[in-house]
Coordinates of C-alpha atoms in Angstrom, one line a residue:
M99 CA 42.7 79.2 3.0
A100 CA 42.1 82.2 5.1
N101 CA 39.0 83.2 3.2
I102 CA 37.6 79.7 3.7
F103 CA 37.9 79.8 7.4
R104 CA 36.5 83.4 7.7
A105 CA 33.5 82.1 5.8
G106 CA 32.9 79.5 8.6
M107 CA 34.0 76.3 6.9
T108 CA 35.8 74.0 9.4
L109 CA 38.3 71.2 8.9
E110 CA 35.8 68.8 10.6
Q111 CA 33.2 69.6 8.0
L112 CA 35.7 69.0 5.3
R113 CA 36.7 65.7 6.9
I114 CA 33.0 64.6 7.0
F115 CA 32.4 65.7 3.4
L116 CA 35.4 63.8 2.1
K117 CA 34.3 60.6 3.8
V118 CA 30.8 61.0 2.4
A119 CA 32.4 61.6 -1.1
D120 CA 34.6 58.5 -0.6
C121 CA 31.7 56.2 0.6
M122 CA 29.0 57.8 -1.5
H123 CA 26.7 57.0 1.5
F124 CA 25.8 59.0 4.6
T125 CA 25.4 56.1 6.9
H126 CA 28.6 54.3 5.8
A127 CA 30.5 57.6 6.3
A128 CA 29.1 58.0 9.7
E129 CA 30.1 54.5 10.7
A130 CA 33.6 55.0 9.3
L131 CA 34.0 58.3 11.3
Y132 CA 32.4 56.9 14.5
I133 CA 29.8 59.6 14.6
T134 CA 26.0 59.6 14.1
Q135 CA 24.3 59.8 10.7
P136 CA 22.4 62.9 11.7
A137 CA 25.8 64.6 12.5
V138 CA 27.0 63.7 9.0
S139 CA 23.8 65.1 7.4
A140 CA 24.0 68.3 9.4
A141 CA 27.6 68.9 8.4
I142 CA 26.8 68.5 4.7
Q143 CA 23.6 70.6 5.0
S144 CA 25.5 73.3 6.8
L145 CA 28.0 73.6 3.9
E146 CA 25.3 73.5 1.3
E147 CA 23.3 76.3 3.1
Q148 CA 26.4 78.4 3.8
Y149 CA 27.4 78.5 0.1
K150 CA 23.9 78.1 -1.5
I151 CA 25.0 75.0 -3.5
K152 CA 24.3 71.3 -3.7
L153 CA 27.2 69.0 -3.0
F154 CA 25.2 65.8 -3.5
H155 CA 22.1 64.9 -5.5
R156 CA 19.8 62.7 -3.4
I157 CA 18.3 60.1 -5.7
G158 CA 16.1 57.8 -3.8
R159 CA 18.3 56.0 -1.3
R160 CA 21.5 56.8 -3.1
I161 CA 23.5 60.0 -3.7
E162 CA 25.6 61.4 -6.6
I163 CA 28.3 64.0 -6.2
T164 CA 27.6 67.3 -8.0
E165 CA 30.1 69.4 -10.0
A166 CA 30.5 71.7 -7.0
G167 CA 31.1 68.6 -4.9
K168 CA 33.8 67.4 -7.2
F169 CA 35.5 70.8 -7.0
L170 CA 35.3 70.8 -3.2
Q171 CA 36.6 67.2 -3.0
A172 CA 39.7 68.0 -5.0
E173 CA 40.5 71.2 -3.0
A174 CA 39.6 69.6 0.4
Q175 CA 42.0 66.7 -0.3
N176 CA 44.8 69.1 -1.0
L177 CA 44.0 71.2 2.1
T178 CA 43.8 68.2 4.5
T179 CA 47.1 66.9 3.1
Q180 CA 48.7 70.2 3.9
V181 CA 47.2 70.3 7.4
V182 CA 48.7 66.8 8.1
L183 CA 52.1 67.9 6.9
I184 CA 51.9 71.1 9.0
E185 CA 50.9 69.1 12.1
R186 CA 53.9 66.7 11.5
G187 CA 56.2 69.7 11.0
L188 CA 55.1 71.2 14.3
Q189 CA 55.7 67.9 16.1
E190 CA 59.3 68.0 14.9
F191 CA 60.2 71.4 16.5
N192 CA 61.5 69.4 19.4
G193 CA 64.6 68.5 17.5
L194 CA 63.5 65.4 15.6
Q195 CA 62.6 63.6 18.8
K196 CA 59.2 62.8 17.4
G197 CA 57.7 62.6 13.9
E198 CA 57.0 60.5 10.9
L199 CA 58.8 59.9 7.6
K200 CA 56.9 58.4 4.6
L201 CA 59.1 56.8 2.0
G202 CA 58.2 55.2 -1.3
A203 CA 60.8 53.1 -3.1
S204 CA 61.0 51.0 -6.2
Q205 CA 61.6 47.4 -5.3
T206 CA 65.3 47.0 -6.0
I207 CA 66.1 50.1 -4.1
G208 CA 63.8 49.2 -1.2
N209 CA 65.2 45.7 -0.8
Y210 CA 68.9 46.2 -1.5
F211 CA 69.9 49.9 -1.2
L212 CA 67.6 51.6 1.3
P213 CA 67.7 49.3 4.4
G214 CA 71.1 50.4 5.5
F215 CA 70.2 54.1 5.3
I216 CA 66.9 53.5 7.2
A217 CA 68.8 51.7 10.0
R218 CA 71.4 54.5 10.3
F219 CA 68.6 57.1 10.4
K220 CA 66.8 55.2 13.1
Q221 CA 69.9 55.0 15.2
E222 CA 70.3 58.8 15.0
H223 CA 66.6 59.6 15.3
P224 CA 64.9 56.7 17.2
G225 CA 61.7 58.7 17.8
I226 CA 60.9 59.2 14.1
E227 CA 58.5 56.6 12.8
I228 CA 59.4 55.5 9.3
N229 CA 56.9 54.0 6.9
C230 CA 58.3 52.6 3.6
S231 CA 56.2 51.3 0.7
L232 CA 57.6 49.4 -2.2
N233 CA 56.2 49.5 -5.8
N234 CA 57.3 50.2 -9.3
T235 CA 58.8 53.6 -10.4
E236 CA 55.6 54.8 -12.0
I237 CA 53.5 54.3 -8.9
I238 CA 56.1 55.7 -6.5
S239 CA 56.4 58.8 -8.7
A240 CA 52.6 59.3 -8.6
G241 CA 52.6 58.8 -4.8
V242 CA 55.2 61.6 -4.3
M243 CA 53.2 63.8 -6.6
N244 CA 49.9 63.4 -4.7
G245 CA 51.5 63.6 -1.2
E246 CA 51.4 60.0 -0.3
F247 CA 55.2 59.9 0.2
D248 CA 57.5 62.6 1.5
L249 CA 60.4 61.2 -0.6
G250 CA 60.6 58.7 -3.4
L251 CA 63.6 56.6 -4.4
V252 CA 63.4 55.1 -7.9
E253 CA 65.4 53.8 -10.8
G254 CA 64.4 54.6 -14.4
E255 CA 63.0 57.7 -15.9
I256 CA 60.3 59.8 -14.3
E257 CA 57.2 60.3 -16.6
A258 CA 57.3 63.5 -18.6
S259 CA 54.0 64.5 -17.1
F260 CA 55.5 64.5 -13.6
L261 CA 58.6 66.6 -14.4
N262 CA 57.1 70.0 -13.8
T263 CA 56.0 68.9 -10.3
L264 CA 58.8 66.6 -9.1
E265 CA 62.4 67.4 -8.4
Q266 CA 65.0 64.7 -8.8
Q267 CA 68.7 64.0 -8.1
A268 CA 70.9 61.0 -8.4
I269 CA 71.9 59.5 -5.0
G270 CA 73.6 56.3 -6.2
S271 CA 73.6 53.7 -9.0
D272 CA 73.1 50.1 -9.9
Y273 CA 73.5 48.1 -13.1
L274 CA 71.4 45.7 -15.1
Q275 CA 73.0 42.4 -15.9
I276 CA 71.6 40.1 -18.6
V277 CA 71.7 36.6 -17.1
V278 CA 70.5 33.1 -17.8
G279 CA 70.2 29.9 -15.6
K280 CA 71.4 26.4 -16.1
G281 CA 69.7 24.7 -18.9
H282 CA 69.5 27.8 -21.1
P283 CA 71.4 27.6 -24.4
W284 CA 73.5 30.7 -23.4
F285 CA 74.6 29.3 -20.1
E286 CA 77.9 28.0 -21.5
T287 CA 78.5 31.2 -23.5
D288 CA 80.1 34.4 -22.4
I289 CA 79.2 36.7 -25.3
V290 CA 76.0 36.9 -27.2
S291 CA 75.1 39.1 -30.2
V292 CA 72.0 41.2 -29.9
T293 CA 70.8 39.5 -33.1
E294 CA 70.2 36.4 -30.9
F295 CA 67.8 38.3 -28.5
P296 CA 64.6 37.6 -30.5
K297 CA 65.5 33.9 -30.7
T298 CA 65.2 33.1 -27.0
N299 CA 62.5 33.5 -24.3
W300 CA 62.5 36.4 -22.0
I301 CA 61.3 37.0 -18.4
M302 CA 60.5 40.6 -17.8
R303 CA 59.4 43.0 -15.1
E304 CA 56.0 44.6 -15.5
S305 CA 55.4 47.9 -17.5
G306 CA 56.1 50.9 -15.3
S307 CA 59.2 49.3 -13.6
G308 CA 62.5 51.1 -13.8
T309 CA 64.3 47.9 -14.7
R310 CA 62.1 47.4 -17.8
Q311 CA 62.4 51.1 -18.8
I312 CA 66.2 51.0 -18.8
F313 CA 66.4 47.7 -20.6
E314 CA 64.0 48.9 -23.3
Q315 CA 66.2 52.0 -23.8
F316 CA 69.1 49.8 -24.6
L317 CA 67.0 47.6 -26.9
D318 CA 66.3 50.8 -28.8
K319 CA 70.0 51.6 -29.0
W320 CA 70.6 48.1 -30.3
S321 CA 67.8 48.7 -32.9
I322 CA 65.5 46.1 -31.3
K323 CA 61.9 46.8 -30.6
P324 CA 60.5 45.3 -27.4
A325 CA 57.8 43.6 -29.4
E326 CA 60.4 41.5 -31.2
L327 CA 61.3 39.7 -28.0
Q328 CA 59.6 36.5 -27.0
V329 CA 58.4 37.6 -23.6
I330 CA 56.8 34.6 -22.0
L331 CA 56.3 36.0 -18.5
E332 CA 55.9 39.4 -16.9
M333 CA 56.4 39.6 -13.1
S334 CA 55.9 42.3 -10.5
S335 CA 59.1 41.7 -8.5
G336 CA 62.7 41.0 -9.3
E337 CA 62.8 38.1 -6.9
M338 CA 60.1 36.3 -8.9
V339 CA 62.0 37.0 -12.1
K340 CA 65.2 35.7 -10.6
A341 CA 63.6 32.5 -9.4
V342 CA 62.1 31.7 -12.8
V343 CA 65.3 32.4 -14.7
E344 CA 67.3 30.2 -12.3
N345 CA 65.4 27.3 -13.7
G346 CA 66.6 28.0 -17.3
V347 CA 63.2 29.1 -18.6
G348 CA 64.5 32.3 -20.3
A349 CA 66.9 35.2 -20.2
T350 CA 66.4 38.5 -18.3
A351 CA 67.9 41.8 -17.5
I352 CA 68.1 42.2 -13.7
S353 CA 69.6 44.3 -11.0
G354 CA 73.3 43.5 -10.3
L355 CA 72.6 44.0 -6.6
M356 CA 70.1 41.1 -6.6
I357 CA 72.3 38.5 -8.2
K358 CA 75.8 38.8 -6.7
K359 CA 75.4 35.6 -4.7
E360 CA 73.8 33.6 -7.5
I361 CA 76.6 34.5 -9.9
E362 CA 79.3 33.6 -7.4
L363 CA 77.6 30.2 -6.8
G364 CA 77.2 29.6 -10.6
I365 CA 73.4 29.5 -10.4
L366 CA 73.1 32.4 -12.8
H367 CA 75.5 33.2 -15.7
P368 CA 76.2 36.8 -16.8
I369 CA 76.1 37.6 -20.5
K370 CA 78.1 40.2 -22.4
V371 CA 76.3 41.7 -25.4
I372 CA 77.9 42.4 -28.7
G373 CA 76.2 45.6 -30.0
S374 CA 74.5 46.3 -33.4
A375 CA 75.7 48.3 -36.3
K376 CA 73.8 51.3 -34.9
Y377 CA 75.4 50.8 -31.4
P378 CA 78.6 48.7 -32.0
V379 CA 79.6 48.5 -28.3
T380 CA 80.1 45.3 -26.3
V381 CA 78.1 45.8 -23.2
T382 CA 78.9 44.0 -20.0
Q383 CA 76.6 45.9 -17.6
I384 CA 73.9 48.5 -18.2
I385 CA 74.4 51.3 -15.6
R386 CA 71.3 53.0 -14.2
P387 CA 71.1 55.8 -11.6
F388 CA 69.1 55.7 -8.4
L389 CA 67.0 58.9 -8.1
L390 CA 65.7 60.7 -5.1
I391 CA 62.5 62.5 -6.0
K392 CA 60.4 65.0 -4.0
H393 CA 57.6 67.5 -4.7
K394 CA 58.8 70.9 -5.7
E395 CA 56.1 72.8 -3.8
R396 CA 54.8 70.6 -0.9
F397 CA 55.9 71.4 2.6
Q398 CA 58.9 69.2 3.6
T399 CA 59.2 68.1 7.2
Q400 CA 62.4 68.2 9.2
S401 CA 62.7 64.4 9.1
S402 CA 62.3 64.5 5.3
H403 CA 65.1 67.0 5.1
A404 CA 67.3 65.0 7.4
F405 CA 66.9 61.8 5.5
E406 CA 67.5 63.6 2.2
K407 CA 70.8 65.0 3.6
L408 CA 71.9 61.5 4.7
L409 CA 71.3 60.1 1.2
V410 CA 72.9 63.1 -0.6
T411 CA 75.9 63.2 1.7
N412 CA 76.6 59.5 1.0
S413 CA 76.3 60.1 -2.7
N414 CA 78.8 63.0 -2.6
N415 CA 81.3 60.8 -0.7
E416 CA 81.2 58.0 -3.2

């Protein structure tokens, strides 16, 4: 970084370059940055002359990024992300009176586990702005890796390709419960053999969700391939899955946190599963951990450390 700045490159030039690379248009970049088009052109020209390279090919009225431009784009994105984190870290030297915390959570955790911790953290640190995005485990893991989130909270396994970059620890747990709604043939039954699984319709979460990952791991233990199930719907939220299953359309494996009320009211019926010859265990609930994930090398702000401590302390006290 020091060599870059001694050579005369500025953060403002990088900011302009990244916007041009994003828009692939000088005028559109200028409009997005609220500066003039000549100012954008001058910044790009200055970089190109400084390093005697071309960052963009000018082809008629359009531009194409060069190999040198692609290299600078990747490095500049990493650099500007670090600068933002450093700025946030400096803001927090006033004892967590100001700052920002960016969380990414899988949907079950975000809707049913995390809100209490966020409320407690805000009571202790009202000046910290908290932004929380919900998505599936795969997307949240990628967001932590690329710096979009300070911390991620997910269920299910982290992709093998992320493990060298992300650190993970368990901070709680949930369970998957196989349930059906009224009108389903299993509704009046307490125990079902896994051999019956391919004979009924299933409502599933989308690929990449922790719920689906864990359920498919148990299918493998029971010697059932996911392709053997009659999956008639895949949905991007547990609430949608629950609503469909309540109407007796099919069976599902769903978070126990989501269905306590429905089971108590008799809207959904929990199923115990008799295992296979390979895994001859009667399963009532499928336990799954909640994982806290963070980048192994990225700078962590004080607010991030404080929230992590809150989660881990709670986990250790359980």
